[in-house]
Short mmCIF file of C-alpha atoms in Angstrom, two decimals:
data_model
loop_
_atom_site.label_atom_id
_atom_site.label_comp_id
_atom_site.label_asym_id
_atom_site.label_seq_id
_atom_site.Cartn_x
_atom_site.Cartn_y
_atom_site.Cartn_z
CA UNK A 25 0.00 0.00 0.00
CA UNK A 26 2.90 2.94 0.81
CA UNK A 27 4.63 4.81 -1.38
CA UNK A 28 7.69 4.27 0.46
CA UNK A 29 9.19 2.23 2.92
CA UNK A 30 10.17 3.67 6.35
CA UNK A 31 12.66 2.54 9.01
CA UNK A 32 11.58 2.32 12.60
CA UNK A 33 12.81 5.43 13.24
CA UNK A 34 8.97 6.95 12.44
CA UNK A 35 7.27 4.52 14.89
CA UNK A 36 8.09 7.02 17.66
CA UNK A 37 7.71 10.49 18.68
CA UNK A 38 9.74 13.02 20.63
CA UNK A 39 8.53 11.66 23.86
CA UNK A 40 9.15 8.01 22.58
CA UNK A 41 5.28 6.51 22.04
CA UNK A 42 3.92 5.15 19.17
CA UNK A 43 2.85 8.18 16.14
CA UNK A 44 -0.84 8.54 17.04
CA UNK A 45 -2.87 9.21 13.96
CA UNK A 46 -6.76 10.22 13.44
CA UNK A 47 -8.44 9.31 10.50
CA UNK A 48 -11.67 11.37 9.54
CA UNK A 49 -13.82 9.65 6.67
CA UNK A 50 -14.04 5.90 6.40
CA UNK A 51 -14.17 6.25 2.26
CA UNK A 52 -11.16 5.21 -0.06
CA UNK A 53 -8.99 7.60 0.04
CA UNK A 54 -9.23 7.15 4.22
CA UNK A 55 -8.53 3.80 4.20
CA UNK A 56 -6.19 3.87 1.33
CA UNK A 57 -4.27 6.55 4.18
CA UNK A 58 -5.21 4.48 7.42
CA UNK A 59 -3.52 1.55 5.57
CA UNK A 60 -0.84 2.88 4.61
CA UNK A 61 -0.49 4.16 8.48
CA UNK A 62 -0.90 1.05 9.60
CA UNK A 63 1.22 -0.69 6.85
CA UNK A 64 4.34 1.38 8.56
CA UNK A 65 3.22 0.68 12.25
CA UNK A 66 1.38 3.62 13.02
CA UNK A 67 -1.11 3.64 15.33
CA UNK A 68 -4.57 4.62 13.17
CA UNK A 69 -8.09 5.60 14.51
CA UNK A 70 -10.57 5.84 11.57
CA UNK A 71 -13.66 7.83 12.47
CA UNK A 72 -16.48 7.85 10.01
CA UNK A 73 -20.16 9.44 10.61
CA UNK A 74 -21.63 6.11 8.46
CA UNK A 75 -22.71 3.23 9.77
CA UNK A 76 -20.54 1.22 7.48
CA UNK A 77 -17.64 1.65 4.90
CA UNK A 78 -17.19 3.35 1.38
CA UNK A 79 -18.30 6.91 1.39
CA UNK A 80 -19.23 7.59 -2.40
CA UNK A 81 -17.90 3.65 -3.02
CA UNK A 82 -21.17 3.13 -0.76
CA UNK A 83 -23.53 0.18 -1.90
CA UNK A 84 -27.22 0.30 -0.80
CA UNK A 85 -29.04 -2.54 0.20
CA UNK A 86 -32.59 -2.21 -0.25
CA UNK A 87 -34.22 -5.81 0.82
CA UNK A 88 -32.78 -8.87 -1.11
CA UNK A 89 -31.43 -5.90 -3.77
CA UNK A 90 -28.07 -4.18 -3.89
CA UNK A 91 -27.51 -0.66 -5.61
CA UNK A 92 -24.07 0.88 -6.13
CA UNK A 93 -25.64 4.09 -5.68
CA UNK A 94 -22.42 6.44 -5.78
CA UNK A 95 -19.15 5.28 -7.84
CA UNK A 96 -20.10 3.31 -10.55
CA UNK A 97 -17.07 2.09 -11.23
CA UNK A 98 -13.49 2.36 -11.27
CA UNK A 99 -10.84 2.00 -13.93
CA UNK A 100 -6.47 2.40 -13.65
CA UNK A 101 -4.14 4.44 -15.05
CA UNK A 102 -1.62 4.58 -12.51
CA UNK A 103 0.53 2.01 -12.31
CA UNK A 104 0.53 1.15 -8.02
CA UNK A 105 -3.38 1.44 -8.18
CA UNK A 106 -3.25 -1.12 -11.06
CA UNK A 107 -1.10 -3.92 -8.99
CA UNK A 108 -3.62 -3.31 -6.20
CA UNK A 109 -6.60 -3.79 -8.34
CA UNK A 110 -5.09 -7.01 -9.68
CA UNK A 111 -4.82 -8.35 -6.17
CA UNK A 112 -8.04 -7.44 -5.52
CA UNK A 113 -9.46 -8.93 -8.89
CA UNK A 114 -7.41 -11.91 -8.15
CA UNK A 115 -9.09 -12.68 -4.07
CA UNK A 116 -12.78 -12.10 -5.52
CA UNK A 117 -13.22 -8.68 -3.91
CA UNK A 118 -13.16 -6.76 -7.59
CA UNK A 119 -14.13 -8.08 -10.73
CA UNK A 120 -14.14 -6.88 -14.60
CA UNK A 121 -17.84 -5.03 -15.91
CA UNK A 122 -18.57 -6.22 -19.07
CA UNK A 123 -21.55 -4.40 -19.90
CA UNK A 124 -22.33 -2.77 -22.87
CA UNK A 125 -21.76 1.16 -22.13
CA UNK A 126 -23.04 3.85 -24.45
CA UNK A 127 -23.05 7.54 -25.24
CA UNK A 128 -26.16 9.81 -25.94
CA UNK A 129 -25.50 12.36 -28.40
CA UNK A 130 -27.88 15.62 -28.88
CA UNK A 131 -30.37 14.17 -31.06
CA UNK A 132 -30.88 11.25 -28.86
CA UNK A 133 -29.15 9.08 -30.52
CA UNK A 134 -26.97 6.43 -28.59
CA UNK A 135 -23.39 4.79 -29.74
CA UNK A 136 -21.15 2.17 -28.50
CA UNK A 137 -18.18 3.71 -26.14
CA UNK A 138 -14.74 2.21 -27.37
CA UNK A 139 -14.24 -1.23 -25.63
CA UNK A 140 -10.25 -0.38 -24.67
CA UNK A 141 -11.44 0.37 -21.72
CA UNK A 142 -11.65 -1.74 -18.53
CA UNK A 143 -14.18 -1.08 -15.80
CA UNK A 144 -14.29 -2.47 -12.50
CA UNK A 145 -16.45 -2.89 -9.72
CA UNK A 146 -16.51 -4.60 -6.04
CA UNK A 147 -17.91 -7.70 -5.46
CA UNK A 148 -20.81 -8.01 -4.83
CA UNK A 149 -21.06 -4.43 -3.99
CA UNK A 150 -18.57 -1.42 -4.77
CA UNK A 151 -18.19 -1.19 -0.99
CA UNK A 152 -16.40 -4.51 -1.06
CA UNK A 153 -13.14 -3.02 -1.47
CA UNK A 154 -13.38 -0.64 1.33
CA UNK A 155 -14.07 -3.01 3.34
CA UNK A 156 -11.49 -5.23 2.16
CA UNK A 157 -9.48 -2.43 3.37
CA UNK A 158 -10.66 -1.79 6.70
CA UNK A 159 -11.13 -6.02 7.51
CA UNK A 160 -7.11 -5.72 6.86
CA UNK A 161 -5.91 -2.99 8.90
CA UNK A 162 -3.92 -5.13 11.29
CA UNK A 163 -3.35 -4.81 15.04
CA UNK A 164 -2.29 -1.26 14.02
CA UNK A 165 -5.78 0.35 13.33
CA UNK A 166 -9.14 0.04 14.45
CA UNK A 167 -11.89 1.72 12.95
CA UNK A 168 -15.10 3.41 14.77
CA UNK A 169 -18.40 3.95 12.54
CA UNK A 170 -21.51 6.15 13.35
CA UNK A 171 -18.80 8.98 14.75
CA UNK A 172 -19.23 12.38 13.48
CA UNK A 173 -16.06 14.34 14.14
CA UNK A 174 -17.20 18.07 14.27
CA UNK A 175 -13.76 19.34 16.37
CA UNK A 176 -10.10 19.25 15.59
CA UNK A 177 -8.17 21.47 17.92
CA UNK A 178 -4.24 21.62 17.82
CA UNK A 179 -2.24 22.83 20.80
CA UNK A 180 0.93 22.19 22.21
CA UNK A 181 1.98 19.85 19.21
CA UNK A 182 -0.85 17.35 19.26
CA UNK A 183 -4.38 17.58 17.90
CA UNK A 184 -7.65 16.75 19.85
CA UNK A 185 -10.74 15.83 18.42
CA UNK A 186 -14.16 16.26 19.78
CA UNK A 187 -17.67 14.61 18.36
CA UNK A 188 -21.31 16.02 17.79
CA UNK A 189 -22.23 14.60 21.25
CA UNK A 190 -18.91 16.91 22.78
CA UNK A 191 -17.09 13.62 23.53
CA UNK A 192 -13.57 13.71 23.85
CA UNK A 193 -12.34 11.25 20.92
CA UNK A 194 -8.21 11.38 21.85
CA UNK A 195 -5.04 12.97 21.55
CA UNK A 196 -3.20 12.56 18.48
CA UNK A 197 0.13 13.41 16.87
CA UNK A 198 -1.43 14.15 13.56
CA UNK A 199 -4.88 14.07 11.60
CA UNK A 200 -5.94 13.09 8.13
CA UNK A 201 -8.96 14.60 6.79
CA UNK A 202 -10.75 12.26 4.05
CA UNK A 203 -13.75 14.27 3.26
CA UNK A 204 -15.04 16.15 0.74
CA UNK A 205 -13.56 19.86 0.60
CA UNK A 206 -16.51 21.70 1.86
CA UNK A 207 -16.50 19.65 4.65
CA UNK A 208 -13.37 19.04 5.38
CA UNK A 209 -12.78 22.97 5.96
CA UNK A 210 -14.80 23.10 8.90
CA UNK A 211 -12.23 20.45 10.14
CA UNK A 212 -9.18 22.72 9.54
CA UNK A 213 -10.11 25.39 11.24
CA UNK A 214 -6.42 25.41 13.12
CA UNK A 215 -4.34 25.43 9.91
CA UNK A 216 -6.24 28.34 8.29
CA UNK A 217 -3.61 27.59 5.33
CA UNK A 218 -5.00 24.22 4.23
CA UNK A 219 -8.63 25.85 5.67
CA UNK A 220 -8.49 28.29 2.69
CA UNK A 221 -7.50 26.11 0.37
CA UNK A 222 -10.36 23.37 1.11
CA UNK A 223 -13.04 26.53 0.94
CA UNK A 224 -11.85 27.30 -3.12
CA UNK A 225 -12.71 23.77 -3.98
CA UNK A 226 -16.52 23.90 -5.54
CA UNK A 227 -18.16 20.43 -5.06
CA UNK A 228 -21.05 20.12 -6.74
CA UNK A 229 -24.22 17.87 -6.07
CA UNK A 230 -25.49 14.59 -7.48
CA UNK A 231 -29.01 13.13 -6.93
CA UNK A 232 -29.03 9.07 -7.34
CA UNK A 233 -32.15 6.90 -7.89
CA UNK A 234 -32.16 3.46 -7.56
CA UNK A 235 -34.92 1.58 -9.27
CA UNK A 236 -35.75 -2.18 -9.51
CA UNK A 237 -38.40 -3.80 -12.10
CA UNK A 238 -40.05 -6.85 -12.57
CA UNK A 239 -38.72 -7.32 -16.15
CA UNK A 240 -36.20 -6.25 -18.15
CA UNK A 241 -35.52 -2.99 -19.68
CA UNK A 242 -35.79 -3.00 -23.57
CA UNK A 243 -32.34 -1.55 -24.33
CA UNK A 244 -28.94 -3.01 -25.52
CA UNK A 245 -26.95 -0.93 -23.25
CA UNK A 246 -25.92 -1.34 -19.29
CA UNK A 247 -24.90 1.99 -19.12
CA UNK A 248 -24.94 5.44 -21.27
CA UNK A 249 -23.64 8.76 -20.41
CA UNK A 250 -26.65 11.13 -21.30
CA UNK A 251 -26.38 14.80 -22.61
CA UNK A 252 -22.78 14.69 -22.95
CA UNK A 253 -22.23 15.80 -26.13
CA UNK A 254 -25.24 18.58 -25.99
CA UNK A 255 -23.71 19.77 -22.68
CA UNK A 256 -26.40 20.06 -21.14
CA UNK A 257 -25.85 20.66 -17.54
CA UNK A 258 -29.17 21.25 -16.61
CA UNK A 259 -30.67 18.73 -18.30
CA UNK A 260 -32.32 16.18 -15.66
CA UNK A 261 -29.59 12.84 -16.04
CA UNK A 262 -26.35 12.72 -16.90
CA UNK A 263 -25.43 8.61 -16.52
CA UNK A 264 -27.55 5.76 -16.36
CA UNK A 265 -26.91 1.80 -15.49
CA UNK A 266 -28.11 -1.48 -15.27
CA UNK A 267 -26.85 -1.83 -12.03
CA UNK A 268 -27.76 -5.80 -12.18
CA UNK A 269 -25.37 -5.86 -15.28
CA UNK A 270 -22.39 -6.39 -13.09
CA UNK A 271 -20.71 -9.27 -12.20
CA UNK A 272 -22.67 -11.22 -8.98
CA UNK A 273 -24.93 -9.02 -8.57
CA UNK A 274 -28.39 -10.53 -7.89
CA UNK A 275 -30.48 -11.25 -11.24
CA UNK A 276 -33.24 -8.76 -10.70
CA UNK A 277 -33.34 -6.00 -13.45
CA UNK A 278 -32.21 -3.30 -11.15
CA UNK A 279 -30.94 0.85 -12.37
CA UNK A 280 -29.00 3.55 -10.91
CA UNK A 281 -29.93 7.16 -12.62
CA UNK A 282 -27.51 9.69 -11.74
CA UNK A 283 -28.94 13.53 -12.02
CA UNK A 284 -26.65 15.87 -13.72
CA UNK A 285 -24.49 18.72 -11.45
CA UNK A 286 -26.39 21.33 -12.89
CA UNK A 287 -30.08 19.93 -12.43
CA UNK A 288 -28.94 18.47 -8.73
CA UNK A 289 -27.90 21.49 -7.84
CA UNK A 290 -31.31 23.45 -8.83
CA UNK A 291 -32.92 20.76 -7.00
CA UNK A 292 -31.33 19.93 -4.09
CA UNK A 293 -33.72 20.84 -1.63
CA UNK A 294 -37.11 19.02 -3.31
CA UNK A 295 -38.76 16.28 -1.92
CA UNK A 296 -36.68 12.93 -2.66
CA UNK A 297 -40.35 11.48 -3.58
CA UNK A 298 -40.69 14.16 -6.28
CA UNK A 299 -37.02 14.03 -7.53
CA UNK A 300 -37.50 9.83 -7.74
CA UNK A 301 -40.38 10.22 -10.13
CA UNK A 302 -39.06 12.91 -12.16
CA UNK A 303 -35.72 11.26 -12.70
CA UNK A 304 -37.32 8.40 -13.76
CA UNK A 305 -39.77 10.22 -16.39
CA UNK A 306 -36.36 11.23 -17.60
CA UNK A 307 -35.03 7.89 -17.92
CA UNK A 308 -37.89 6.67 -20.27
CA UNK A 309 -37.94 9.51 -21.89
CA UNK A 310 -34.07 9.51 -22.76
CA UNK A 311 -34.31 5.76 -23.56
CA UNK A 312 -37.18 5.74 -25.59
CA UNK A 313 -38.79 3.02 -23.67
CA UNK A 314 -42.16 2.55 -22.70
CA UNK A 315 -42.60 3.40 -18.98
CA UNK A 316 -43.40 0.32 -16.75
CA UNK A 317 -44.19 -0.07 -13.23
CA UNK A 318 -41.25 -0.10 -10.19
CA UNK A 319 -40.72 -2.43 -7.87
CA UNK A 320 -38.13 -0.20 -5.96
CA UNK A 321 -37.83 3.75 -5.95
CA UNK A 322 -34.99 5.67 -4.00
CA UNK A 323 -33.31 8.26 -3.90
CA UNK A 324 -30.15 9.40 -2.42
CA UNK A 325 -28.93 13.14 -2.38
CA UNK A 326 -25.14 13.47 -2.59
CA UNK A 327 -23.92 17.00 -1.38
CA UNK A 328 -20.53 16.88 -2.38
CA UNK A 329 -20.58 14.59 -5.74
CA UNK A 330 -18.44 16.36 -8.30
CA UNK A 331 -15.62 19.24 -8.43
CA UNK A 332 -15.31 21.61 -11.16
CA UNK A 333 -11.93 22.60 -11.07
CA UNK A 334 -10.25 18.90 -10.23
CA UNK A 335 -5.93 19.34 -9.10
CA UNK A 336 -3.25 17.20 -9.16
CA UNK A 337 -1.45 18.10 -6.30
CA UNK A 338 -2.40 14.78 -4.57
CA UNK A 339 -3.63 15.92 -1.01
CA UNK A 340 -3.02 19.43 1.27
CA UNK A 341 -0.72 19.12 4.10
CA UNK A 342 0.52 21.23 6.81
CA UNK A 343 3.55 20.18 7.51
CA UNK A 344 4.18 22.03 10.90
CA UNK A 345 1.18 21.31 12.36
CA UNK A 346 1.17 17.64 11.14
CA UNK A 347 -2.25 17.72 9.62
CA UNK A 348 -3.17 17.16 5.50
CA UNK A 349 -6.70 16.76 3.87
CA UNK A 350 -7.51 14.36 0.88
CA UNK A 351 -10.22 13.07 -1.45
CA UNK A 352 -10.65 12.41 -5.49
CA UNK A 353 -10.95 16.11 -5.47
CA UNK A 354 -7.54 16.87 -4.97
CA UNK A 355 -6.42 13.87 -7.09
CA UNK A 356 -7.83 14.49 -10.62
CA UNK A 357 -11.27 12.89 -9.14
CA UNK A 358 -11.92 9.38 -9.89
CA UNK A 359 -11.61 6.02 -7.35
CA UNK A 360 -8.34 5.88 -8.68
CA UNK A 361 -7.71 9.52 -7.85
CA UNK A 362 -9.24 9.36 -3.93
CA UNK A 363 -6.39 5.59 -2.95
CA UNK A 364 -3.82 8.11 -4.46
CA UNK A 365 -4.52 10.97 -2.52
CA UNK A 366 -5.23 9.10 0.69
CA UNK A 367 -1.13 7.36 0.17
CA UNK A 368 -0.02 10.91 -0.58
CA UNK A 369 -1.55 12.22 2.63
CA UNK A 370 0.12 9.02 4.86
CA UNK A 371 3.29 9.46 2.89
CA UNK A 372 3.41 13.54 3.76
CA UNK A 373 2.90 12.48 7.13
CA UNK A 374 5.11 9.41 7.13
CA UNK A 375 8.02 11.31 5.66
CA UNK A 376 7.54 14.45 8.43
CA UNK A 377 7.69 12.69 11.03
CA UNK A 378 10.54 10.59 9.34
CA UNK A 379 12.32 14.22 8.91
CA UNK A 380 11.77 15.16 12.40
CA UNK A 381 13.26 12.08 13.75
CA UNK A 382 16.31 12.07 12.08
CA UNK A 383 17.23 15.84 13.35
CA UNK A 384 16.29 15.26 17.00
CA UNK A 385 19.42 15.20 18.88
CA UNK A 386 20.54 11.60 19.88
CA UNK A 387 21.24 10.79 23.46
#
């Protein structure tokens, strides 16, 4: 999982325990940073307001149905992400999506995407990986669901960190924030460098349906990207899948309908009843398929779905203060983007402490 390999000579502060690090956000690029933590015998605490793993990798069970209601998938450029994907692929947790994914052009018209590509997904939900990642933490790291951290508060070297209930979560020699920008400002409130720089990232919203039916949808696709080429932003869907396309997923003809960033964000405060139904007027109507009756009708309202302005720079870190924040949004987006930022933020952690160690005077 690291970047790099450290000596022992990280393992310990200046006052000779064990580095002490806080994890906030249970998603991938938090557990792609608690592991890496853990990987180099750190101590790791991962605190995440859910009540299990994934974040936007989150799969939604909805009686004997599963919907991957966030990521739909995940492909690899980057060579580290690759081998880890292979290993996953290779133990069952990940497997290859072989649907049939096309692209909607203005007239309505819908084309085959190029087949180069490989898409992934977790088995038998896209939260399978996270989890993967959190069931292998080792004695190293423990992670605590259904905590919402609300408080980080740095004094006299160390950070403490404080929940919705005012409940003293621990001391710790440094914190990783793994949330989405808007909200991980409020979390760096004492390094008003990295605080500013969270605040200039625009997130934008994504409403998700999740629809089941009792027979299959007439089309010859398991996924199209919709009003892409007509840019329409405000037009009501931008992606649509056959959710029970993927691989061991159970055989009921099942959807996800993602809203686009410009229509979520007009929307965002109706009634998830009223956005349900309209998204799925949308769907048929995109389609060209005759509406049917549902079995299943959700919704889901993501807050922080998309970023305009996407960076490279791999995570934010204050160095001084021993604190850095992370996320696809400061990674180029993407699942791929959000394991690379969350190593980045370990490794700018790892290597500080690393730095600090070797200039401390030696008795």
């Amino acid at each position: 999982m690291a970047l790099h390999k450290y000596t022992g000579e990280m393992n310990v502060t200046s006052s000779g325990d064990n580095l002490r690090v806080a994890v906030v956000g249970g998603g991938m690029a938090g557990m792609a940073a608690a592991r890496t933590l853990a990987d180099q015998n750190a101590d790791v605490m991962v605190f995440d307001k859910g009540r299990g793993p994934g974040g936007r990798m989150s799969t939604r069970r909805q009686d004997d149905l599963w919907f991957d209601h966030g990521a739909q998938y995940f492909t690899t450029k980057d060579e580290r992400f690759e081998r880890l994907v292979e290993s996953w692929v290779h133990d069952g947790i990940a497997g290859r999506w072989r649907g049939r994914i096309g692209q909607m052009n203005s007239v309505g018209t819908i084309t085959e995407t190029s087949n180069d590509r490989v898409r992934y997904v977790g088995i038998p939900g896209m939260n399978a990986v996270v989890r993967h990642l959190v069931e292998t933490l080792g004695g190293h790291g423990e992670v605590r669901f259904g905590v919402r951290v609300v408080t980080t508060h740095f004094a006299e070297g160390r950070w403490s960190l404080k929940d919705d209930k005012n409940t003293d979560l621990g001391m710790f020699d440094a914190v990783i924030v793994a949330l989405p920008a808007p909200q991980a400002a409020d979390l760096l409130i004492d390094s008003p460098k990295l605080r500013d720089q969270a605040i200039s990232v625009r997130m934008r919203p994504c409403w998700s349906a999740m629809v089941s039916f009792d027979a299959r949808v007439p089309i010859d696709f398991d996924g199209v990207f919709v009003n892409l080429e007509s840019g329409l932003d405000s037009a009501p869907l931008s992606w649509v899948a056959r959710d029970s396309s993927k691989p061991k997923r159970p055989p009921r003809e099942t959807w996800v309908l993602h809203a686009s960033p410009g229509w979520s964000e007009a929307n965002i405060e109706r009634d998830k009843d009223e956005v349900a139904h309209e998204l799925l007027r949308a769907f048929f109507e995109a389609l060209r398929v005759p509406a049917s009756p549902t079995i299943t009708l959700k919704t889901h309202r993501w807050r922080f779905a998309n970023t305009d302005q996407r960076t490279n720079e791999g995570c934010l870190v204050d160095r001084e203060r021993l604190i850095a924040a992370c996320g696809d949004w400061a990674h180029g987006g993407r699942v791929e983007g959000a394991y690379l930022s969350g190593v980045a933020a370990a490794g700018s952690v790892l290597s500080e402490v690393v730095r600090r160690a070797r200039e401390r005077p030696q008795s």
